[in-house]
CSV table of C-alpha atoms in Angstrom, one decimal:
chain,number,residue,atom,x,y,z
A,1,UNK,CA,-6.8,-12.6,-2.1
A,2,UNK,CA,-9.0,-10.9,0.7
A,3,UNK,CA,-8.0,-8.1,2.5
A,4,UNK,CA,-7.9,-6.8,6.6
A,5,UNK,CA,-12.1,-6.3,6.5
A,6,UNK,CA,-12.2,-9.9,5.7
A,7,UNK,CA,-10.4,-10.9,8.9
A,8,UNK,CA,-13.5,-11.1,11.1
A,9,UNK,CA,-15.7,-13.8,8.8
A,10,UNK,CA,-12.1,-15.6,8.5
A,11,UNK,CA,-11.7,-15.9,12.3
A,12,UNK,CA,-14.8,-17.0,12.9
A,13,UNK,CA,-14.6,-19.8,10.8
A,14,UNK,CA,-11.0,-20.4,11.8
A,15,UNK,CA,-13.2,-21.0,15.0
A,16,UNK,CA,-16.0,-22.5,13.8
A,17,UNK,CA,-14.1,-25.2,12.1
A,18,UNK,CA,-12.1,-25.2,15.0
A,19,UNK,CA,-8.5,-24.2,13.3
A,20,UNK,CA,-6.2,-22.6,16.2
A,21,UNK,CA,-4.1,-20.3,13.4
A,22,UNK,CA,-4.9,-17.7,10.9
A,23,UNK,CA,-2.2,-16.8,8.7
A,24,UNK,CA,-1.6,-13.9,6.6
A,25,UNK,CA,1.4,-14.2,3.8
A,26,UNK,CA,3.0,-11.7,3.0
A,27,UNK,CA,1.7,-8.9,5.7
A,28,UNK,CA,4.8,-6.8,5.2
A,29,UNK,CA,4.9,-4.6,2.4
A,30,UNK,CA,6.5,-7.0,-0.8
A,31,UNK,CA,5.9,-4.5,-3.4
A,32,UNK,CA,9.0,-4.3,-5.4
A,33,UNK,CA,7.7,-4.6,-9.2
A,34,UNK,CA,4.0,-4.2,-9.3
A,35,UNK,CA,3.4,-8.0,-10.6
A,36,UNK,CA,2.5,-11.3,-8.9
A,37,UNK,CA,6.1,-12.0,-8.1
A,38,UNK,CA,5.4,-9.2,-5.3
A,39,UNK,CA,3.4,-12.4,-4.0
A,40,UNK,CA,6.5,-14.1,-2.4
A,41,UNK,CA,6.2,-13.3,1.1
A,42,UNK,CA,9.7,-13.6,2.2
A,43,UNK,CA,10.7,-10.4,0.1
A,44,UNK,CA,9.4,-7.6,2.1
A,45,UNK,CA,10.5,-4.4,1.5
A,46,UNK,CA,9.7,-2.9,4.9
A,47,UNK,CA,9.2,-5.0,8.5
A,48,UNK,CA,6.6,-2.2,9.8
A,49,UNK,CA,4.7,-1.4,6.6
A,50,UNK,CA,1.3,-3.5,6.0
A,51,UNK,CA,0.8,-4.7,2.5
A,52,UNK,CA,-1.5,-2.2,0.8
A,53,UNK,CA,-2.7,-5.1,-0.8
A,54,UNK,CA,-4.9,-6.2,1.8
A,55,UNK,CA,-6.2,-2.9,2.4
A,56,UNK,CA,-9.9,-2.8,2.3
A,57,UNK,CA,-11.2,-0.1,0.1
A,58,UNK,CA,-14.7,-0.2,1.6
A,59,UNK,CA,-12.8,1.2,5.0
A,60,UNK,CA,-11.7,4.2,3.2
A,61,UNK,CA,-14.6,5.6,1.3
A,62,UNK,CA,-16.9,5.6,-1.2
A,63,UNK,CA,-15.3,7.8,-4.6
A,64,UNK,CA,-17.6,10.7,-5.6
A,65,UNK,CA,-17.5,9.9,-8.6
A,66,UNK,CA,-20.4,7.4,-9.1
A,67,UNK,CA,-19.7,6.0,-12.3
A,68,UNK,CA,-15.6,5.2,-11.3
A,69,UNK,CA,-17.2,3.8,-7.8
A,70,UNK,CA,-20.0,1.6,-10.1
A,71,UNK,CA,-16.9,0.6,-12.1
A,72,UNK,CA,-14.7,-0.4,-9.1
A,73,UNK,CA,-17.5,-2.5,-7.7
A,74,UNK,CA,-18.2,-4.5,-10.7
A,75,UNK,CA,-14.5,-5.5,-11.2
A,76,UNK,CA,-14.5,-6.4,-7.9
A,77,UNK,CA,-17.2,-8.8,-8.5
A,78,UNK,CA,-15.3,-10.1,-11.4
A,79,UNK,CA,-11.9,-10.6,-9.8
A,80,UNK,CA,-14.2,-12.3,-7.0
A,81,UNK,CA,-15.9,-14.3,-9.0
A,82,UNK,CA,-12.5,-16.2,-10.9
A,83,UNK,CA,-12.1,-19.4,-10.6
A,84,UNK,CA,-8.2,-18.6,-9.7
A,85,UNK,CA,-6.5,-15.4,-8.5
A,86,UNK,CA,-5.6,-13.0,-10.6
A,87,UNK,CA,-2.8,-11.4,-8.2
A,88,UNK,CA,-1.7,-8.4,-10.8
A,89,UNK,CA,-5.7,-7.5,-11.4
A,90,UNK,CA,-6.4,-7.2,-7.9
A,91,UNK,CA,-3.1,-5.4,-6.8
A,92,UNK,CA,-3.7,-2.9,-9.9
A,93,UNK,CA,-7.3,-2.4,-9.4
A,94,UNK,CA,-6.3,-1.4,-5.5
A,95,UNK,CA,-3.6,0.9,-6.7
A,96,UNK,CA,-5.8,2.5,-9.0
A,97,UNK,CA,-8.5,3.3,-6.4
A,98,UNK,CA,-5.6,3.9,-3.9
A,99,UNK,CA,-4.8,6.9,-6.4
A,100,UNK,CA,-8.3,8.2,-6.9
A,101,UNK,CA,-9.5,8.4,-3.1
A,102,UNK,CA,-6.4,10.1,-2.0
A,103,UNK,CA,-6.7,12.5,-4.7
A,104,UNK,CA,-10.5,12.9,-3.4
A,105,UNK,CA,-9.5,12.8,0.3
A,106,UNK,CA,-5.8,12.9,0.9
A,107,UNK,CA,-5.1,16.5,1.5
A,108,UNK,CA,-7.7,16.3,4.4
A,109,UNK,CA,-6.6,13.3,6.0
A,110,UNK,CA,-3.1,14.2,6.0
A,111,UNK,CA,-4.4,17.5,7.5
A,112,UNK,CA,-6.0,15.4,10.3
A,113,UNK,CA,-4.8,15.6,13.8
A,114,UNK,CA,-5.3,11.7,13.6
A,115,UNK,CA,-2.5,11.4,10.4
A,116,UNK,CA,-0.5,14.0,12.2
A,117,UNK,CA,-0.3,11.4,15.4
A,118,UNK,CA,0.2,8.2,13.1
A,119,UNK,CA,2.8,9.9,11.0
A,120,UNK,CA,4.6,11.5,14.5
A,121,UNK,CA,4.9,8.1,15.9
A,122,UNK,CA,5.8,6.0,13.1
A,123,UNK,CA,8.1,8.8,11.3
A,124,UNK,CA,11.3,6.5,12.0
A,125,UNK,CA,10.3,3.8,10.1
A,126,UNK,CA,7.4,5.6,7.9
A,127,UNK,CA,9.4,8.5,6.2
A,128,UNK,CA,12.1,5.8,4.7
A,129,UNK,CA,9.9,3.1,3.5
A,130,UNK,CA,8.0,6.1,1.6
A,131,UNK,CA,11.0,7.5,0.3
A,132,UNK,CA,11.9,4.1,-1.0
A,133,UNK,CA,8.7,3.4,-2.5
A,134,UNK,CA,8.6,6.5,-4.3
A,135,UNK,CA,12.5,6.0,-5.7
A,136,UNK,CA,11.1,2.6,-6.6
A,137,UNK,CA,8.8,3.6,-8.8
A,138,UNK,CA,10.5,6.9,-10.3
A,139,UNK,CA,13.5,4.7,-11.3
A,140,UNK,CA,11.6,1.3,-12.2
A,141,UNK,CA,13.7,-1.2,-10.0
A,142,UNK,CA,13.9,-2.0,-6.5
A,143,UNK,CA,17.5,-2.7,-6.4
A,144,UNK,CA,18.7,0.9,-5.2
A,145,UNK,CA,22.2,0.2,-6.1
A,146,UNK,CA,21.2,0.9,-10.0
A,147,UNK,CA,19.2,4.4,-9.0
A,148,UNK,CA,20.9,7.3,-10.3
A,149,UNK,CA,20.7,9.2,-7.3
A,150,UNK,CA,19.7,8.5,-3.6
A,151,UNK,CA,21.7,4.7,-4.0
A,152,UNK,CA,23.4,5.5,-0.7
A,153,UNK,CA,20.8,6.2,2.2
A,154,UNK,CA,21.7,9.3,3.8
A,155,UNK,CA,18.9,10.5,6.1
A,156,UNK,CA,19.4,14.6,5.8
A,157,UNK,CA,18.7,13.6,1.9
A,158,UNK,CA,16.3,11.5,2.3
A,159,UNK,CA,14.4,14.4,4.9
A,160,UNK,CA,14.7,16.9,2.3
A,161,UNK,CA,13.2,14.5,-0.6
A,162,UNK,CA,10.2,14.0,1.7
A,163,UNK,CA,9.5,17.7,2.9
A,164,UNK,CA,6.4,19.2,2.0
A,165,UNK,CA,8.5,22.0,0.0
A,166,UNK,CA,10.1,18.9,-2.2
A,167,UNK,CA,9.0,18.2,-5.7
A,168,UNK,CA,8.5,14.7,-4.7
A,169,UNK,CA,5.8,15.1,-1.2
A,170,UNK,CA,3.2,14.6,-3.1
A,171,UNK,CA,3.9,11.0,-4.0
A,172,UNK,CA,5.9,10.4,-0.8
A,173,UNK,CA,2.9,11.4,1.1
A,174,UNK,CA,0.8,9.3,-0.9
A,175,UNK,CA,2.6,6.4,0.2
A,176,UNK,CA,2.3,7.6,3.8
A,177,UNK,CA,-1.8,7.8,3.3
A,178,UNK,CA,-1.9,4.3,2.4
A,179,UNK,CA,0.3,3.2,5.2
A,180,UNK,CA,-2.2,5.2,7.5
């Protein structure tokens, strides 16, 4: 699938084979059900957030833990090395390590001056499309018209679901570390 630290060996053969284009599908956020249907890029759920798919895990650290690192390198070798892409593999094994390295570095990061910037000047868009993710998952479908609660948007809700006093911030914020 490749990911955003692949970019630079992709331009440069875009170049050297002289292709004038480089395409990415879907860059938008398409997660809606965790499975290769997330593929289709003309479903995104968000026009400002990247797909955390294409995040590349080398960027954000190495995990303390040596054997889950040695693990995480080996299946990456393994998804690398099929013959075909396995979509669901690769977007699991990202969430997984997603989940591990913010619970190793996420309370520091989103205590960094540099989150507290990102987060300031994308809160608009940033805030909702976590909220959503988050509601997503908690009530397994995308379609928001069939969540329990929250099916209506209603930003002074939606605020207090996503304040650090709510029951919820710590998966809302998780979404915003990936974003970041």
């Amino acid at each position: 699938i490749g990911d955003f630290g692949d970019l630079k060996k992709m331009v440069d053969w875009a170049v050297l084979t002289q292709q004038k284009v480089v395409q990415i599908l879907p860059i938008n956020d398409t997660t809606m059900t965790h499975t290769w249907t997330d593929s289709y890029p003309y479903n995104s759920i968000s026009i400002y957030a990247l797909h955390p798919l294409y995040a590349d895990i080398k960027q954000l650290g190495a995990l303390k833990n040596k054997k889950k690192m040695a693990e995480f390198n080996r299946r990456q070798k393994e998804l690398n090395a099929l013959e075909q892409i396995d979509y669901e593999a690769v977007n699991q094994c990202k969430w997984e390590y997603f989940r591990l390295i913010f619970k190793q570095e996420g309370e520091a990061v989103l205590a960094s001056d540099a989150f507290k910037q990102f987060f300031k000047s994308n809160r608009e868009w940033l805030q909702p499309y976590a909220a959503f993710s988050y509601l997503r998952d908690q009530f397994g479908t995308p379609d928001f018209s069939k969540w329990p609660r929250f099916s209506v948007y209603n930003r002074e809700q939606i605020n207090a679901l996503c304040a650090p006093t709510s029951a919820a911030f710590k998966e809302i914020s998780f979404h915003y570390y990936v974003q970041y």
